[in-house]
Coordinates of C-alpha atoms in Angstrom, one line a residue:
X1 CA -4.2 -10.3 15.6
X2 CA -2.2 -8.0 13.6
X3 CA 1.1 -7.1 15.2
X4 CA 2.2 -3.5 14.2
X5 CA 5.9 -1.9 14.1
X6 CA 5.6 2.0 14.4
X7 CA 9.0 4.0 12.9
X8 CA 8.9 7.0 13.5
X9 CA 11.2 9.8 14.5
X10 CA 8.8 11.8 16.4
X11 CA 7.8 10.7 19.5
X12 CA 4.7 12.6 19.6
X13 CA 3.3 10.5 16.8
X14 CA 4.0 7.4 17.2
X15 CA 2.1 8.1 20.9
X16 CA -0.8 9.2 18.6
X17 CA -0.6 5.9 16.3
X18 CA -0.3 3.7 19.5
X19 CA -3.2 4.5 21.0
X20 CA -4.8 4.5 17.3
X21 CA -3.8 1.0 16.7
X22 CA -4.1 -0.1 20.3
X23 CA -7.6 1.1 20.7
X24 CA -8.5 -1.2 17.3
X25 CA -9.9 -4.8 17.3
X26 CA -7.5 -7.4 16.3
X27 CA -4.7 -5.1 15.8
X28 CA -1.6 -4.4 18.4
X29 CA 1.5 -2.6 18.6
X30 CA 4.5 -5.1 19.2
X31 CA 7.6 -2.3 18.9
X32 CA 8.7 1.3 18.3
X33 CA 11.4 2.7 16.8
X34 CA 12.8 6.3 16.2
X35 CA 14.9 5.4 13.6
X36 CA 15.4 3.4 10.6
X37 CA 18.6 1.4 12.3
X38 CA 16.5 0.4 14.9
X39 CA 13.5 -0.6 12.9
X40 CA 15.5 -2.7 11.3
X41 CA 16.4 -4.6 14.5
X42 CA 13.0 -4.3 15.5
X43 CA 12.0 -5.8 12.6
X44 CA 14.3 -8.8 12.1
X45 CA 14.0 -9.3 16.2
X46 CA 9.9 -8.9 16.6
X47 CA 9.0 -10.3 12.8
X48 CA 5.6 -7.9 13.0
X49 CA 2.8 -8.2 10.2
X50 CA 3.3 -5.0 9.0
X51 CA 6.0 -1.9 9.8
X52 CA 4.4 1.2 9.7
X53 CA 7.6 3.5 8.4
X54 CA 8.1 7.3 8.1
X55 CA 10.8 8.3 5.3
X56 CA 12.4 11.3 6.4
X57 CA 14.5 10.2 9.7
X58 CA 18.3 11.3 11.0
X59 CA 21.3 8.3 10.5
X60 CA 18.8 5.8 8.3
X61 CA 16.4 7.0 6.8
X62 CA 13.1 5.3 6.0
X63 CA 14.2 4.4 2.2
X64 CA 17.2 2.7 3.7
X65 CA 15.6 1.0 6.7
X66 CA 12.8 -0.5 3.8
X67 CA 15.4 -2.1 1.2
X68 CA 17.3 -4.2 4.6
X69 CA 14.1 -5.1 6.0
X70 CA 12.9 -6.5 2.5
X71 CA 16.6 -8.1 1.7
X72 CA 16.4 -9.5 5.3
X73 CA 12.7 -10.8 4.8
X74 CA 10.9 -10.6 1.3
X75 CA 7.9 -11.2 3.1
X76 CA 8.1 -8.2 5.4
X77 CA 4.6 -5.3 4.6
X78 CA 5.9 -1.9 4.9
X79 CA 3.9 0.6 4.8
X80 CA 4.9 4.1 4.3
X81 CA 3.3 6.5 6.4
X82 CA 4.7 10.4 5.6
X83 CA 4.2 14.2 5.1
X84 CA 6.1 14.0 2.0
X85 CA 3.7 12.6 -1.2
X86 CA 6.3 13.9 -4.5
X87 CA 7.8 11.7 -6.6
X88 CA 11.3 12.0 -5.0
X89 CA 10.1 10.0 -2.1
X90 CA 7.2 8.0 -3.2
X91 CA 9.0 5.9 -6.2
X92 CA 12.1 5.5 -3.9
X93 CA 9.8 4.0 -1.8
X94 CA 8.5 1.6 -4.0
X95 CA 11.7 0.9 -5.4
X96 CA 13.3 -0.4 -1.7
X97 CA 10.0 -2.5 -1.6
X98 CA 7.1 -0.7 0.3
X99 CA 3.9 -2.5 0.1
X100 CA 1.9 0.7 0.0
X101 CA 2.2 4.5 0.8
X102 CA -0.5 6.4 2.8
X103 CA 0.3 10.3 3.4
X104 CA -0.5 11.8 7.1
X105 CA -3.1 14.0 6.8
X106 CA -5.3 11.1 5.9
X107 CA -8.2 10.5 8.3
X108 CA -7.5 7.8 10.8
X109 CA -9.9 5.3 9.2
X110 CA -7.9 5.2 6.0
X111 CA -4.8 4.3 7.9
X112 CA -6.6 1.5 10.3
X113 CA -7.7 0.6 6.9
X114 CA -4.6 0.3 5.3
X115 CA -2.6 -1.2 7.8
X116 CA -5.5 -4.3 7.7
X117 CA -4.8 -4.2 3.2
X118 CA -1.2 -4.1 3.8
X119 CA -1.7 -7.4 6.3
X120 CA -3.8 -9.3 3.9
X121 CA -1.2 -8.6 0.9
X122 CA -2.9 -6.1 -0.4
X123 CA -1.0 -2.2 -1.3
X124 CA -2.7 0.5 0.1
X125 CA -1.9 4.0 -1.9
X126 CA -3.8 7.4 -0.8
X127 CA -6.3 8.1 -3.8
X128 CA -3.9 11.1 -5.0
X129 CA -0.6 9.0 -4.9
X130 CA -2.5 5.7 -6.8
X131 CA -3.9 8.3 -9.3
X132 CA -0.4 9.9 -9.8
X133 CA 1.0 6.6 -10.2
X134 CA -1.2 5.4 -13.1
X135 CA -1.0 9.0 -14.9
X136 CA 2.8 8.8 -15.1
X137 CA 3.2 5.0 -16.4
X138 CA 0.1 6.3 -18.7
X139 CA 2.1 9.1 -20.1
X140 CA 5.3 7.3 -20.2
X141 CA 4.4 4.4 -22.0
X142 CA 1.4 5.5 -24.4
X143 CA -0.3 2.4 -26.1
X144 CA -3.3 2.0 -28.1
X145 CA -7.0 2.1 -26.0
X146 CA -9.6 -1.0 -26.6
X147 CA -10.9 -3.5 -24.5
X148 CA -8.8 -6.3 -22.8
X149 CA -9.5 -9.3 -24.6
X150 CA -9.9 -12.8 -22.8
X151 CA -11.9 -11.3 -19.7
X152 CA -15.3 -12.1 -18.4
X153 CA -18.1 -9.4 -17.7
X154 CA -17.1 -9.8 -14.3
X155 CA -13.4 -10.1 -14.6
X156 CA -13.9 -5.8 -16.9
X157 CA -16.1 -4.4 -14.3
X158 CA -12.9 -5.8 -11.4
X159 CA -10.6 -4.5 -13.7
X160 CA -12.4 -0.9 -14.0
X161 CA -12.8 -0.5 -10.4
X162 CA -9.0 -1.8 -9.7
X163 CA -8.0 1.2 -11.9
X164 CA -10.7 3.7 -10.1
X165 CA -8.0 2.9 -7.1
X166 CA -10.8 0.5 -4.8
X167 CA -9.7 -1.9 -2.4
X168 CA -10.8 -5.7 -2.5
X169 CA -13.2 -4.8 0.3
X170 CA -14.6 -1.8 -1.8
X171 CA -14.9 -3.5 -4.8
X172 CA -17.0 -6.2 -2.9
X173 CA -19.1 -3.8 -1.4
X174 CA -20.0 -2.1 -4.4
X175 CA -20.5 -5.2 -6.7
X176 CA -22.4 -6.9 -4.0
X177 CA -20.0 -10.1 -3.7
X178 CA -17.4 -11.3 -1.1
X179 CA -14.1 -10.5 -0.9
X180 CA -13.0 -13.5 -1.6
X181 CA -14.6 -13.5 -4.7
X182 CA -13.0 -10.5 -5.3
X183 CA -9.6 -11.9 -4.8
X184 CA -10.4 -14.8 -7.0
X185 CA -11.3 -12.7 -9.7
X186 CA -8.0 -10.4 -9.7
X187 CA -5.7 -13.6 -9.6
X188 CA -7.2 -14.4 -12.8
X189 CA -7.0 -10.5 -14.2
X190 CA -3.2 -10.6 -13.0
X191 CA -2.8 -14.3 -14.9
X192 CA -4.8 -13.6 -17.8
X193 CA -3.0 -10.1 -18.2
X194 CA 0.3 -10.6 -17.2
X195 CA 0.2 -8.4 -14.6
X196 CA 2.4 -8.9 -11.6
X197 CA 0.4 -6.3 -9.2
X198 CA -2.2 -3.9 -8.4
X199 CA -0.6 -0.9 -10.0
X200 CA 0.2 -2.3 -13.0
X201 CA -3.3 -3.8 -13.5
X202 CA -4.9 0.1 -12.6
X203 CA -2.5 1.1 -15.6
X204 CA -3.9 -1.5 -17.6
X205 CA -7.6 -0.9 -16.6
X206 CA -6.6 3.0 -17.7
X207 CA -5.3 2.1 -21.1
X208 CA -8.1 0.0 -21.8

């Protein structure tokens, strides 16, 4: 069972994502809060699998409420969950240590979705923000295009679907293999490549 914070300053949508999350197998809602003071008492009180956490709130604000969770637990999965997609909020969010960042007007199967990634230690991103991400560290830091040496046929078509933005489940589905498989395989990329997460091994899949 997957026990689910909800932050939120609206009360009208964390009602919605209740009954959402409620109505889904092996998923629950353990807390609410409308603010990111009290999700961080909810948090450290209630230790849930995953905080689902809007950004913009009055007194603390999302960003905040994050970096204390984190510094309280390192373990904590925060997901962000907001209207706002621009840079000013979404590396922010990353910074305090979200696990992932979904944007609201996505359908209610991608956030079911990610709340089960963000569970399983994966980082959910909306297709838009992941592809974003991975332009900008492209631009930044230009290096030379070629194949990754040291991988396995398998290990380059993981690697090229990681950077198309799938999820281990995706990337199962679509190579026909289980998802444990597909775990295995992107604990080598990330040891054979020196990658220390999923973003930075979509950069690398781009470069290459």
């Amino acid at each position: 069972m997957i026990r689910v914070l909800l932050v939120d300053d609206q009360q009208l949508i964390r009602a919605g994502l209740r009954m959402l999350c409620d109505a889904e197998p092996g998923m629950e809602v353990v807390g609410e809060a409308g603010d990111g003071r009290a999700a961080v008492e909810s948090a450290a009180r209630l230790l849930p699998d995953v905080i689902v956490m809007d950004l913009r709130m009055p007194g603390v604000d999302g960003i905040t409420a994050t970096s204390r969770i984190i510094a309280a637990r390192p373990s904590a999965r925060v997901l962000v969950l907001t209207t706002f997609g621009d840079d000013d909020h979404l590396y922010p969010a990353l910074q305090s240590g979200a696990c992932g960042f979904l944007l609201k007007d996505a359908p209610p199967e991608e956030l079911l979705h990610g709340i089960r990634q963000a569970a399983t230690g994966e980082s959910p991103f909306s297709q838009d923000v992941l592809r974003r991400l991975v332009r900008r560290a492209v631009d930044a830091r230009p290096e030379p295009r070629g194949r990754v040496d040291g991988l396995t046929a398998r290990e380059q078509e993981v690697l090229g679907l990681v950077g198309e933005g799938l999820s281990n489940t995706e990337i199962a589905e679509r190579m026909h293999i289980g998802v444990t498989t597909v775990k295995t395989h992107i604990a080598a990329l990330m040891t054979k490549t020196g990658s220390p997460n999923r973003v930075r091994l979509a950069l690398l899949a781009h470069r290459a």
